[in-house]
Coordinates of C-alpha atoms in Angstrom, one line a residue:
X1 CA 61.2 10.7 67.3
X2 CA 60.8 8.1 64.7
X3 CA 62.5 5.1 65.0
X4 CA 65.1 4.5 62.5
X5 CA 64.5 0.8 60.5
X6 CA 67.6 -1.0 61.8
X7 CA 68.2 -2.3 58.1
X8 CA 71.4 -1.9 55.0
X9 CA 69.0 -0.2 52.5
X10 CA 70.7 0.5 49.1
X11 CA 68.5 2.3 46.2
X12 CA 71.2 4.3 44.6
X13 CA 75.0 4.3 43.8
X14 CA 76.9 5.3 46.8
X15 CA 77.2 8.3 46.8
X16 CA 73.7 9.1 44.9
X17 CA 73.0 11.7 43.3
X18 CA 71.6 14.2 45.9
X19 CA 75.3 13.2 48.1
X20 CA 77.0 14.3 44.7
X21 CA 75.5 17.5 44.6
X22 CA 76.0 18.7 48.3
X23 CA 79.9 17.4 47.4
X24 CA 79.9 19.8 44.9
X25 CA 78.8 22.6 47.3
X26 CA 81.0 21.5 49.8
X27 CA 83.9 21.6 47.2
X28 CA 82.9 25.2 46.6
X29 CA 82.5 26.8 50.2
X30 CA 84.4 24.6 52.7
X31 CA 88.3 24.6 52.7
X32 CA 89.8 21.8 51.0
X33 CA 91.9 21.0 53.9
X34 CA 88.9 19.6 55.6
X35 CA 88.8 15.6 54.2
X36 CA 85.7 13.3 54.3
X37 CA 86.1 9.6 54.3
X38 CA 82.9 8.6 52.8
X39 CA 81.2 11.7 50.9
X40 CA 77.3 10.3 51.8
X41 CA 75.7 12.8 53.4
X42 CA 73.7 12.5 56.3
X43 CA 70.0 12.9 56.7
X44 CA 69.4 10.3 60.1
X45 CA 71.0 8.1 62.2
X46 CA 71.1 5.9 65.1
X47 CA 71.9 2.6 66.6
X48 CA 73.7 0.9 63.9
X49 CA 72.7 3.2 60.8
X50 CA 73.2 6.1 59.0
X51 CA 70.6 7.1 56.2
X52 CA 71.7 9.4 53.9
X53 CA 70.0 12.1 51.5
X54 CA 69.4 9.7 48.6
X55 CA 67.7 7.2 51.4
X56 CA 70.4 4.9 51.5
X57 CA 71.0 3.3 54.8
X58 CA 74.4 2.1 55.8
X59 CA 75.4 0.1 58.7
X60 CA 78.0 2.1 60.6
X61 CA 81.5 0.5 61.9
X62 CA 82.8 4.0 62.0
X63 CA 80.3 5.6 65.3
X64 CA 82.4 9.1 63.9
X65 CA 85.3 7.9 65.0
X66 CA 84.2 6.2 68.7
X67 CA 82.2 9.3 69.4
X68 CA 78.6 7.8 69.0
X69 CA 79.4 4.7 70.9
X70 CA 75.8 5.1 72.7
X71 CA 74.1 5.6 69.3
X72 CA 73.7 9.0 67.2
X73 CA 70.6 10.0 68.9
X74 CA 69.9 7.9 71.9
X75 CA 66.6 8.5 74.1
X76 CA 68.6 9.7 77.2
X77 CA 71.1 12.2 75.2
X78 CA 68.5 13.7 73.4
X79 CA 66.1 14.3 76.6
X80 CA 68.8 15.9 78.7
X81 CA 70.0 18.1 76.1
X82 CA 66.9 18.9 74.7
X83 CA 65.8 20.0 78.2
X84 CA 68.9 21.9 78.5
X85 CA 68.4 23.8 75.4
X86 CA 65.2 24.9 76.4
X87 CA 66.3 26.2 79.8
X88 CA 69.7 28.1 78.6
X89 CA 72.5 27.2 76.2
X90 CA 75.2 28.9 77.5
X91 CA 76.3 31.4 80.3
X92 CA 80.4 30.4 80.2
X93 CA 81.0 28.0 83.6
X94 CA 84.0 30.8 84.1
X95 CA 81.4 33.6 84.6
X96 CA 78.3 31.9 86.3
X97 CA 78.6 28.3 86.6
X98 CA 75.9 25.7 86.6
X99 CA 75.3 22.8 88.5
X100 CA 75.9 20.2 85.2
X101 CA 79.3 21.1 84.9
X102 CA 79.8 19.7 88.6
X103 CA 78.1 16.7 88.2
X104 CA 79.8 15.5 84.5
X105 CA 82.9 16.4 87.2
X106 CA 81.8 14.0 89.9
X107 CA 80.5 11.3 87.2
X108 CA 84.4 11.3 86.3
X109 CA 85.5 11.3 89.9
X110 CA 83.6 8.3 90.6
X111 CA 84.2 6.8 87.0
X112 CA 88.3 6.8 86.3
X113 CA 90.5 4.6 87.6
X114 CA 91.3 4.9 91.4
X115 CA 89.8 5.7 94.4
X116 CA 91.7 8.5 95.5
X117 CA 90.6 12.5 95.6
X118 CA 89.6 13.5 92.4
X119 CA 88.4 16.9 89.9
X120 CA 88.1 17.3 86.5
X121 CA 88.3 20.4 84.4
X122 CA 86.1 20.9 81.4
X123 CA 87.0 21.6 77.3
X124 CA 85.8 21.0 73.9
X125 CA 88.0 18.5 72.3
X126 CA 90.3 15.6 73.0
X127 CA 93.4 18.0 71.7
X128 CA 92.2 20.8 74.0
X129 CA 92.1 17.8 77.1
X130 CA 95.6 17.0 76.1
X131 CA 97.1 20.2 75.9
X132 CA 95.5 21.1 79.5
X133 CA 96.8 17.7 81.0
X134 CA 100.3 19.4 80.0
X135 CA 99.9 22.8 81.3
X136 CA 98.8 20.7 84.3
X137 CA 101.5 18.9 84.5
X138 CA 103.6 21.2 84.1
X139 CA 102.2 23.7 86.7
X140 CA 102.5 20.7 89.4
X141 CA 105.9 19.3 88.6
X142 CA 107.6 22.7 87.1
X143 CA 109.2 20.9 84.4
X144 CA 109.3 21.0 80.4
X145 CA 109.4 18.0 79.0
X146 CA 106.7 15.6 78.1
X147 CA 107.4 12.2 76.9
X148 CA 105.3 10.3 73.9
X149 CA 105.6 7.3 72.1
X150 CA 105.7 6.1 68.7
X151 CA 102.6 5.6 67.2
X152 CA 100.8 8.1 69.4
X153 CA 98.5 10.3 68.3
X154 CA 97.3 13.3 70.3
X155 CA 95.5 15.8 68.1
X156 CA 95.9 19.1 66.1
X157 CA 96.9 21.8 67.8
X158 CA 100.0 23.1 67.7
X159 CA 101.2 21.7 70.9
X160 CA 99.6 18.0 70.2
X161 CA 100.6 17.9 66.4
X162 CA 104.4 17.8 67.8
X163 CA 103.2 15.3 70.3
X164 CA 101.3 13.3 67.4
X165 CA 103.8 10.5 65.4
X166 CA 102.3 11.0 61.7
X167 CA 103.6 13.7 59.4
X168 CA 101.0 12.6 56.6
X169 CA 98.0 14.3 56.7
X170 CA 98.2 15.4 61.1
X171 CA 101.9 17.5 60.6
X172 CA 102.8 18.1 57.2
X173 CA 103.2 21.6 56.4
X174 CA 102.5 22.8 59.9
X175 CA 105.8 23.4 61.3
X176 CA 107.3 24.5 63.4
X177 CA 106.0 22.8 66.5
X178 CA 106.2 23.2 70.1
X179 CA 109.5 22.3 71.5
X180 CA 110.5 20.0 74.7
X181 CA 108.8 17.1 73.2
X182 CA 110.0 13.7 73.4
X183 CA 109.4 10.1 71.1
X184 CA 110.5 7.1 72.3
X185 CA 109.3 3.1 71.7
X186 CA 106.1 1.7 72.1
X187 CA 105.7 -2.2 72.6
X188 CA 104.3 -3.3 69.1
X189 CA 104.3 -6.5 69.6
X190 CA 103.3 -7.6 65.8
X191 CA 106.4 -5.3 64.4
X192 CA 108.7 -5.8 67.1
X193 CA 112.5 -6.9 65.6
X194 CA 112.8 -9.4 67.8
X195 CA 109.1 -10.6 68.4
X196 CA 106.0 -9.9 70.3
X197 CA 107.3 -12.3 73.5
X198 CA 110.4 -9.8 74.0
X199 CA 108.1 -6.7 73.2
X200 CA 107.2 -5.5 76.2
X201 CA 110.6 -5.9 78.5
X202 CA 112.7 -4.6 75.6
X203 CA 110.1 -1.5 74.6
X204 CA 110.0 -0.5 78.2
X205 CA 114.0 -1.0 78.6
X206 CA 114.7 1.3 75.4
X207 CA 112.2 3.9 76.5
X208 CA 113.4 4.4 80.0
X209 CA 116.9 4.6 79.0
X210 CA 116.3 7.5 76.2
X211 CA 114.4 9.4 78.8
X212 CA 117.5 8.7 81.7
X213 CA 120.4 9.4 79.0
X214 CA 118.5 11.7 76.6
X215 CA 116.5 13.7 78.7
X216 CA 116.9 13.2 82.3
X217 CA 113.7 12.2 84.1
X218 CA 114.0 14.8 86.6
X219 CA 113.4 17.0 83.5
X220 CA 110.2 15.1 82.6
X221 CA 106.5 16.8 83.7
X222 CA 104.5 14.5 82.0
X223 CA 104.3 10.5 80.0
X224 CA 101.3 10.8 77.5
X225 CA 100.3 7.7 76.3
X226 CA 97.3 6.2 74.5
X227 CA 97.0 2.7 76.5
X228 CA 95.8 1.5 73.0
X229 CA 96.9 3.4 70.1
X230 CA 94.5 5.0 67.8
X231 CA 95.1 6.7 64.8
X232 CA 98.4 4.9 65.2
X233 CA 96.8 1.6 64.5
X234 CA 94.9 0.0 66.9
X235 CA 97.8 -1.0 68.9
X236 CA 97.7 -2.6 72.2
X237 CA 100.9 -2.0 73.8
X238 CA 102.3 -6.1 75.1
X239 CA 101.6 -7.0 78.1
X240 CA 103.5 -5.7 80.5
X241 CA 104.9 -2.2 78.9
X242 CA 101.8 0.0 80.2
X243 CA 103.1 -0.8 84.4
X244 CA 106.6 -0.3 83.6
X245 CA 106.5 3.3 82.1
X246 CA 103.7 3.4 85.1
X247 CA 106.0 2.9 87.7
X248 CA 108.9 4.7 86.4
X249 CA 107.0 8.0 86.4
X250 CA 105.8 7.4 89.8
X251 CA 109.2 6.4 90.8
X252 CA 110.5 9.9 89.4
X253 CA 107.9 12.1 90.0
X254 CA 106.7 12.1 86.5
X255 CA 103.3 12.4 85.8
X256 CA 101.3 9.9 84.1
X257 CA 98.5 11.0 81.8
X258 CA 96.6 8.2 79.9
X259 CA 94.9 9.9 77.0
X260 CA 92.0 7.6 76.6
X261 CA 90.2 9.8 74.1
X262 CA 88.9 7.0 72.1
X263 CA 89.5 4.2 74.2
X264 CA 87.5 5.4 77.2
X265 CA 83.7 5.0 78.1
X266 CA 82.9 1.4 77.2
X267 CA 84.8 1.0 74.0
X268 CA 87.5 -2.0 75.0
X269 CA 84.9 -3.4 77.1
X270 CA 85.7 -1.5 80.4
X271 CA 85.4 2.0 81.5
X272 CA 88.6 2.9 80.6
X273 CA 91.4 1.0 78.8
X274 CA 94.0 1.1 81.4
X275 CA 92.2 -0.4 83.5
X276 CA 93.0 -3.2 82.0
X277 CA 96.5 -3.8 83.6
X278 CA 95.1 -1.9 86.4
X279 CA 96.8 0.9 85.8
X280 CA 95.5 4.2 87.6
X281 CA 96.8 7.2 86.3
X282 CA 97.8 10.3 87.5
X283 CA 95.8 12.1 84.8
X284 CA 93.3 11.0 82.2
X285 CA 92.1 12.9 79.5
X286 CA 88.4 12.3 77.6
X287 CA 86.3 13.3 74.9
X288 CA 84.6 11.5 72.2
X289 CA 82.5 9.0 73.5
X290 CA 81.7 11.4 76.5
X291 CA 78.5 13.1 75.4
X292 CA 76.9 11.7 72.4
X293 CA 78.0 13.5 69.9
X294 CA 78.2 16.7 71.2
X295 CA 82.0 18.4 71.6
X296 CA 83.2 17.9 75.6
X297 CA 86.4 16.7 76.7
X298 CA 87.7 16.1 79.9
X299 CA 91.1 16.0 82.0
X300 CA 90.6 14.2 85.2
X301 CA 93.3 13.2 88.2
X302 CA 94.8 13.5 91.2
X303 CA 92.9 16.6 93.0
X304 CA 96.6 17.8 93.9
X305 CA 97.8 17.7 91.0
X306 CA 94.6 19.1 89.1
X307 CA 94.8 22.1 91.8
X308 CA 98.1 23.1 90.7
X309 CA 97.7 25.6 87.8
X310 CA 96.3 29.1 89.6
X311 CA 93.1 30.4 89.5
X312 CA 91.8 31.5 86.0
X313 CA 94.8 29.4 84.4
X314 CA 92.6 27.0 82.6
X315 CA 89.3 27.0 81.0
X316 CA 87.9 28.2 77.6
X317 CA 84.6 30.4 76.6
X318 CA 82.4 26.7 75.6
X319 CA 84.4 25.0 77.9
X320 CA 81.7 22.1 79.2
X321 CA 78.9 23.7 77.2
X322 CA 75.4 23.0 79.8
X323 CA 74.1 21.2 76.7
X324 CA 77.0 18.9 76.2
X325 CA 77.1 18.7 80.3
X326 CA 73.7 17.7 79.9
X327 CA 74.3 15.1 77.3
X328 CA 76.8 13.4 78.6
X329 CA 74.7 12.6 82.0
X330 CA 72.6 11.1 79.5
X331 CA 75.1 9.4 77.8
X332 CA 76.9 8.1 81.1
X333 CA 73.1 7.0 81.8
X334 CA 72.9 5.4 78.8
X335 CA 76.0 3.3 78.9
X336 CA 75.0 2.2 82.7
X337 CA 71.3 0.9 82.1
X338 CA 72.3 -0.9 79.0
X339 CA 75.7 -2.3 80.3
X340 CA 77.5 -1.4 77.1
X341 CA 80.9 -2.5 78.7
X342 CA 79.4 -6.3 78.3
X343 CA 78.1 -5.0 74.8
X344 CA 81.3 -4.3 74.0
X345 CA 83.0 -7.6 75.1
X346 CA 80.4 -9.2 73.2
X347 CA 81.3 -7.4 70.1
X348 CA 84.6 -8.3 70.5
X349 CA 83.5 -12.1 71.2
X350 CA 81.6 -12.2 67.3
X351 CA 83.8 -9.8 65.5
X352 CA 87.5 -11.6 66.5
X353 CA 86.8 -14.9 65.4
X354 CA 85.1 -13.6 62.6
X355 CA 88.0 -11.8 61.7
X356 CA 90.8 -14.7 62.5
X357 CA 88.8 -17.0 60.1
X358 CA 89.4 -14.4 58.0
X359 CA 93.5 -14.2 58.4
X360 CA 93.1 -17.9 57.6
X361 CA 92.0 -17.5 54.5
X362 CA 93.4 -14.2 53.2
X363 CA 97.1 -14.2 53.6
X364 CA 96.6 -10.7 52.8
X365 CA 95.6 -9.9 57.0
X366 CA 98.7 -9.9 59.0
X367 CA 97.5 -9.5 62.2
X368 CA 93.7 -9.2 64.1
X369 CA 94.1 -7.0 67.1
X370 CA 92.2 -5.0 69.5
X371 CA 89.9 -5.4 72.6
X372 CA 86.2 -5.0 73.0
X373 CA 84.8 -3.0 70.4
X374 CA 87.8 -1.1 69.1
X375 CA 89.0 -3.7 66.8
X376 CA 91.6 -3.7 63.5
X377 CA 93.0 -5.9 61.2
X378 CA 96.5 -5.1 59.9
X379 CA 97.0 -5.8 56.1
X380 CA 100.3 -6.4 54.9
X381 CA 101.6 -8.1 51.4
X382 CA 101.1 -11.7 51.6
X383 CA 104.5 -13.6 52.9
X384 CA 105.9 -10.4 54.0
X385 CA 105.3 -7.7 56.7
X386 CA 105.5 -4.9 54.7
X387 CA 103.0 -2.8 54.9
X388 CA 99.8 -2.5 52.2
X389 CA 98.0 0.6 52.5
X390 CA 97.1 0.2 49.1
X391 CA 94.6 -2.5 49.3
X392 CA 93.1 -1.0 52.5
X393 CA 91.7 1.7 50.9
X394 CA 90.3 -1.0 47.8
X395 CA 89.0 -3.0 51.0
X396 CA 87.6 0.4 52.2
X397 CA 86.1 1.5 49.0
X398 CA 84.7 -2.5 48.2
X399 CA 83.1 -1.8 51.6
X400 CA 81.7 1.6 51.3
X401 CA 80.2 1.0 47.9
X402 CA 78.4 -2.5 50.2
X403 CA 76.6 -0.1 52.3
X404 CA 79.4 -0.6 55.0
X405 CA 81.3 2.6 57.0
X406 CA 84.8 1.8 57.6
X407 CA 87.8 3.4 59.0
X408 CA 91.6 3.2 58.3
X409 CA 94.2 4.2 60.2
X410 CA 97.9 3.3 61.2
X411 CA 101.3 4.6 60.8
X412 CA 101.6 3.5 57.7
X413 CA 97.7 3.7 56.2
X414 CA 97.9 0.0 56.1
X415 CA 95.1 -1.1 59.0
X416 CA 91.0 -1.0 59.1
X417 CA 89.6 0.1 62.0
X418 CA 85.9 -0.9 63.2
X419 CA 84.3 0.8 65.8
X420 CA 80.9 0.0 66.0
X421 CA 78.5 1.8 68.2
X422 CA 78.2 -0.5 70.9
X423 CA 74.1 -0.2 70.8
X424 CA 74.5 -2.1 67.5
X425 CA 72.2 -5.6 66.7
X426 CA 73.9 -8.5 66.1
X427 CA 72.2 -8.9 63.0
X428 CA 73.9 -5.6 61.6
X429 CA 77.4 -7.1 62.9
X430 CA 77.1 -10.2 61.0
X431 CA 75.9 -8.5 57.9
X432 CA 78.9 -6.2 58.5
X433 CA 81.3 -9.0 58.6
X434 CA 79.8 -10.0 55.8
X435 CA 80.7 -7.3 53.5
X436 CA 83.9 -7.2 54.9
X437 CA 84.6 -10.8 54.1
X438 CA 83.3 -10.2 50.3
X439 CA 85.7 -7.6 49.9
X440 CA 88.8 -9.4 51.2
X441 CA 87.4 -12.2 48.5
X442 CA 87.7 -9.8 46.0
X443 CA 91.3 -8.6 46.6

C-alpha cells in the first residue's frame, strides 16, 4: 500500500472537472434525497488527507463525520479485515457465529465505563444501536417512555427521527413518528436565559420536573442522552447536568443510555465522553469510530439489563459483519499502540487557542467549545446571539474551495464542526487553522 504524501495539493478548481462529471452521474442515478457536503470525489485517503479524482489533496477536519478517527486506511484495519475477507465474509452471527464477534464484545466489556458485568449486542449503525438500547430498555424495565433532550440527535429511523430535535433536513416530511417520546432541556450553557453559571442546576431542575409532572418517572424505560451533543452543535452539557439526570434514573429505575456514537473511542480525549464526570452508564451505544470505516455499531451495559429481551429478540442479517469485527480489533489496536486519547487532548491543546485567538478578533465567533478533538466554534451576528447560519456555510465554502473539509452542524445551522482524524500531523492542523483563519478574514 502506497503511502499517501501527507500534503494540501491543489491543481484544479475544487471540484475539478473529473468531480463535476461523476456529480452529474450521481445527479442522474442516486436519489436526490441523499446530500453531499463537499461534491469532490474520492480516489485515496488516509491520515490527514483525502485525494480526489482530479489529484487534488485536501486536508480533512471532517474524518466522515468521526468515523475515520484512526485514519481511512490504517495498517491494522486494513490487515485484519483483509484477512478476514479472504477467510469468509459473512455467515450471519445468528446462524453460525464466529469467534470476532465475541471478542469486539469483550473489547467493549473491558473498554466502557464501569467495572461491573458486561455484553454487548452487535448492529450496523449508530440509529440501529439506539433503537436496540430502547427495545432493551424497554424489555428490562417494561415501560414506554424514553426521555431525550433538546439538541439531541439520534438518527434516522423512524423510532430515532422522533427521538432526534431537528425537523430540517433529519424529520421533515417523515411523519408520523413513533409515539411515547419525550424532550426536555439540555444544559446549554452559551444560550442559557439566565447564563452558563445557573445552566446546569436549572437545566437539570426543569428536566426532572417535566418527567415527574408530565410523565411520571415510573413510566420512564429509558434517558438517551448524547454526553456532548452532535449534530445538535457540539454542545457540552455544564458541568454538573450529566450526574443529576444520572442519579435520577438510578434513583427511579430508569435506565441510562449514553449514546456516545460520535463522542466515543478517543474522540474528547478519553475512551468515552462520559467518562468525563465519571459517569457509568447503564447502557452505551457505539458506532462510527468503532471499526475504521466499516458499518458496526454497538449497545453495551449492564449484563442484566442486556439479557433482558428473549432469545432471538435482537439482532439483524449483517449485524457485526466478521469483516467489520475484524476491523475494529484493528482499529481498537490502533487507537491503543498509538495512544490517540493523548492525540486527541493534544489536538484540542493547538486547535482551542487557535480558535479563541480567533473569537478575539472576529466578533463574528460567539463561542469556542468542545473537548479533545471534537471541537466547534458557534457563529452568531456580531453584538448579538442570534444565530448566523448564513455565514457558516460562506466560511464552509471559503474553506472547501482552500483545500480544507469542514463540517456544520447545530440546531440552528449556525456552528463548524472539526473533527480531525486523530492520526493527523501537526503540520496539517496548523495549515488547517490557517485556512480557517483566512476565511473568517474574509467575512
Amino acid at each position: 500500500m502506497t503511502a499517501l504524501p501527507q500534503e494540501r495539493r491543489l491543481v484544479t478548481d475544487i471540484p475539478g472537472p473529473k468531480s463535476r462529471e461523476l456529480l452529474a452521474r450521481k445527479s442522474a442515478a442516486v436519489a436526490d434525497g441523499i446530500g453531499v457536503t463537499l461534491p469532490v470525489f474520492v480516489s485515496r485517503a488516509g491520515g490527514g488527507v483525502i485525494e480526489d479524482v482530479d489529484g487534488n489533496s485536501l486536508i480533512d477536519f471532517g474524518s466522515g463525520i468521526a468515523v475515520v478517527s484512526v485514519g481511512n486506511s490504517a495498517e491494522a484495519v486494513v490487515r485484519r479485515a483483509s484477512a478476514q475477507l479472504a477467510d469468509f465474509t459473512h455467515t450471519c452471527f445468528m446462524i453460525t457465529p464466529y469467534e470476532e464477534y465475541v471478542e469486539v464484545a469483550e473489547r467493549l466489556a473491558e473498554l466502557t465505563p464501569g467495572d461491573h458485568a458486561k455484553k454487548s449486542a452487535l448492529f450496523n449503525s449508530g440509529a440501529e444501536a439506539v433503537e436496540n438500547a430502547v427495545k432493551i430498555a424497554r424489555s428490562y424495565t417494561k415501560r414506554s417512555a424514553v426521555v431525550v433532550f433538546d439538541h439531541g440527535y439520534h438518527g434516522r429511523t423512524n423510532l430515532t427521527m422522533a427521538l432526534t430535535s431537528k425537523n430540517m433536513p433529519y424529520k421533515e416530511g417523515f411523519g408520523p413518528f413513533a409515539p411515547e417520546v419525550y424532550r426536555v432541556p439540555l444544559a446549554y450553557g452559551y444560550r442559557w436565559l439566565t447564563g452558563p453559571e445557573h445552566a446546569a442546576e436549572e437545566a437539570a431542575a426543569q428536566a426532572i420536573d417535566q418527567i415527574t409532572k408530565q410523565i411520571g418517572a415510573e413510566h420512564v424505560a429509558a434517558i438517551v442522552i448524547e454526553p456532548i451533543s452532535g449534530e445538535g452543535g457540539f454542545i457540552e452539557p455544564a458541568k454538573g447536568f450529566l450526574p443529576r439526570i444520572a442519579q435520577f434514573a438510578k434513583d427511579n429505575g430508569i435506565v441510562f443510555v449514553a449514546d456516545e456514537i460520535q463522542t466515543g473511542f478517543c474522540r474528547t480525549g478519553q475512551w468515552f465522553a462520559c467518562e468525563d464526570e465519571g459517569i457509568v452508564p447503564d447502557l452505551i451505544t457505539t458506532a462510527k469510530g468503532i471499526a475504521g470505516g466499516l458499518p458496526l455499531a454497538a449497545v453495551t451495559g449492564r449484563a442484566e439489563i442486556m439479557d433482558a429481551a428473549h432469545a432471538g429478540g435482537l439482532g439483524g442479517t449483517y449485524g457485526g459483519n466478521p469483516v467489520a469485527c475484524a476491523a475494529a480489533l484493528g482499529a481498537i489496536e490502533t487507537m491503543k499502540e498509538l495512544d490517540l486519547n493523548a492525540r486527541a487532548r493534544r489536538i484540542g491543546e493547538i486547535m482551542t487557542p487557535r480558535l479563541r485567538a480567533m473569537q478575539e478578533k472576529f466578533p463574528v465567533i460567539g463561542e469556542v467549545r468542545g473537548r479533545g478533538a471534537m471541537i466547534a466554534v458557534e457563529l452568531v451576528v456580531p453584538g448579538s446571539k442570534e444565530p448566523d447560519p448564513a455565514v457558516a456555510g460562506q466560511l464552509a465554502r471559503s474553506c472547501h474551495a482552500a483545500g480544507l473539509v469542514v463540517l456544520t452542524c447545530g440546531t440552528y445551522g449556525n456552528v463548524l464542526r472539526f473533527l480531525p482524524p486523530l492520526v493527523i500531523g501537526e503540520d496539517l492542523l496548523n495549515e488547517g487553522l490557517d485556512i480557517i483563519e483566512a476565511a473568517f478574514a474574509e467575512v
